[in-house]
PDB file of C-alpha atoms in Angstrom:
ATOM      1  CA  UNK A   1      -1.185   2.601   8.470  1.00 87.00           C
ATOM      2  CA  UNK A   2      -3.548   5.242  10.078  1.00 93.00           C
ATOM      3  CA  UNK A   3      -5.532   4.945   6.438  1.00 93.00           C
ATOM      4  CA  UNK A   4      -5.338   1.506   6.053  1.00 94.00           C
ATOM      5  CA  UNK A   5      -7.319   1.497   9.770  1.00 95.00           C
ATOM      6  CA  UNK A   6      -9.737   4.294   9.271  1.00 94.00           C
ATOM      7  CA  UNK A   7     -10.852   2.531   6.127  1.00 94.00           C
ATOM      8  CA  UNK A   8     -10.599  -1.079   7.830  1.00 93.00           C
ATOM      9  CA  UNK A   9      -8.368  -2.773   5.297  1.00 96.00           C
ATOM     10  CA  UNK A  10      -7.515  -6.220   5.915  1.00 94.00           C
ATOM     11  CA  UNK A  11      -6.247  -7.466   2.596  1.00 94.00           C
ATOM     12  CA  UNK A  12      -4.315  -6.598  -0.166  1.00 95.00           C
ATOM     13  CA  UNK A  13      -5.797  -5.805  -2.744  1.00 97.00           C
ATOM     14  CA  UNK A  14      -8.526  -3.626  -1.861  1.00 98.00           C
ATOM     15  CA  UNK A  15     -10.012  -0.838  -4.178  1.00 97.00           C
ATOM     16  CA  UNK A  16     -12.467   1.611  -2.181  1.00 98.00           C
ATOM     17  CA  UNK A  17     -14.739   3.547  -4.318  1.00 97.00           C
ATOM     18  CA  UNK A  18     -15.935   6.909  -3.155  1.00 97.00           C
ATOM     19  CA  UNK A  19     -18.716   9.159  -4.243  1.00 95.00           C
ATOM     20  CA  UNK A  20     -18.193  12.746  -3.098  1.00 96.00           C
ATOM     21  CA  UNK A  21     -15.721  12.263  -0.517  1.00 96.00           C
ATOM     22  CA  UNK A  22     -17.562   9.089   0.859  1.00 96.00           C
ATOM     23  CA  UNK A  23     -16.383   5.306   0.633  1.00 96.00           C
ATOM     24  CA  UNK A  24     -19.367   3.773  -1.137  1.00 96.00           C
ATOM     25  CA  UNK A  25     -18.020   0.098  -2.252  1.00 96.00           C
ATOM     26  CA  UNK A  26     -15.218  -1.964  -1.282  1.00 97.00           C
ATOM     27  CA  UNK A  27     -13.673  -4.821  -3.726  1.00 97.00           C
ATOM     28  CA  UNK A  28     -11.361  -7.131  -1.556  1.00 96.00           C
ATOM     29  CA  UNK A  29      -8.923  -9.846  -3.506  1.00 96.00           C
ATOM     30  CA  UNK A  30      -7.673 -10.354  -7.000  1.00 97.00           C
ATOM     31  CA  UNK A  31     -10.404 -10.660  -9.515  1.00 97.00           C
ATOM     32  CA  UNK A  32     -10.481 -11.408 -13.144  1.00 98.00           C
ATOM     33  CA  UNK A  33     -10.029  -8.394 -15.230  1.00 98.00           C
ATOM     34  CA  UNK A  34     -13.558  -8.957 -16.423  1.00 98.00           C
ATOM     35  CA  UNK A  35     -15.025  -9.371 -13.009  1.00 97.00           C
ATOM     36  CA  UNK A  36     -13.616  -6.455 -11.993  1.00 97.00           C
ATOM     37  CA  UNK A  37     -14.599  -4.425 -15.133  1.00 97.00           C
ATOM     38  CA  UNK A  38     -18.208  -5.790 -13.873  1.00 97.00           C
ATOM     39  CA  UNK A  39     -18.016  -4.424 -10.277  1.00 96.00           C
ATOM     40  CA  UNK A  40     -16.400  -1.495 -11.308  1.00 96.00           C
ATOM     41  CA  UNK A  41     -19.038  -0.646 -14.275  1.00 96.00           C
ATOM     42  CA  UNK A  42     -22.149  -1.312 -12.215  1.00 95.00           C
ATOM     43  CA  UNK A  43     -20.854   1.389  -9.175  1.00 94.00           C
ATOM     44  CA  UNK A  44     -20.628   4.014 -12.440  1.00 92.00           C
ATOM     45  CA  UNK A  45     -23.803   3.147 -13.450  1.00 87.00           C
TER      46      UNK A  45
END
């Protein structure tokens, strides 16, 4: 609970990606597997 505040999540599912110890992008909701191979391939770009 005291993560899912700090890090304001609302909604299940949520994937928070960090850089270095920092959230950087949130992705809230169920996406297509190839949306979400798009969201997740342009924050490793």
């Amino acid at each position: 609970q005291k993560t899912s505040q700090e890090y304001e999540i609302l909604s299940i599912p949520t994937i928070i990606l960090f850089e270095q110890g920092v959230a950087q992008k949130t992705i809230i909701g169920a996406l297509p597997k190839k949306k979400l191979q798009e969201k997740l391939e342009e924050f490793l770009k």
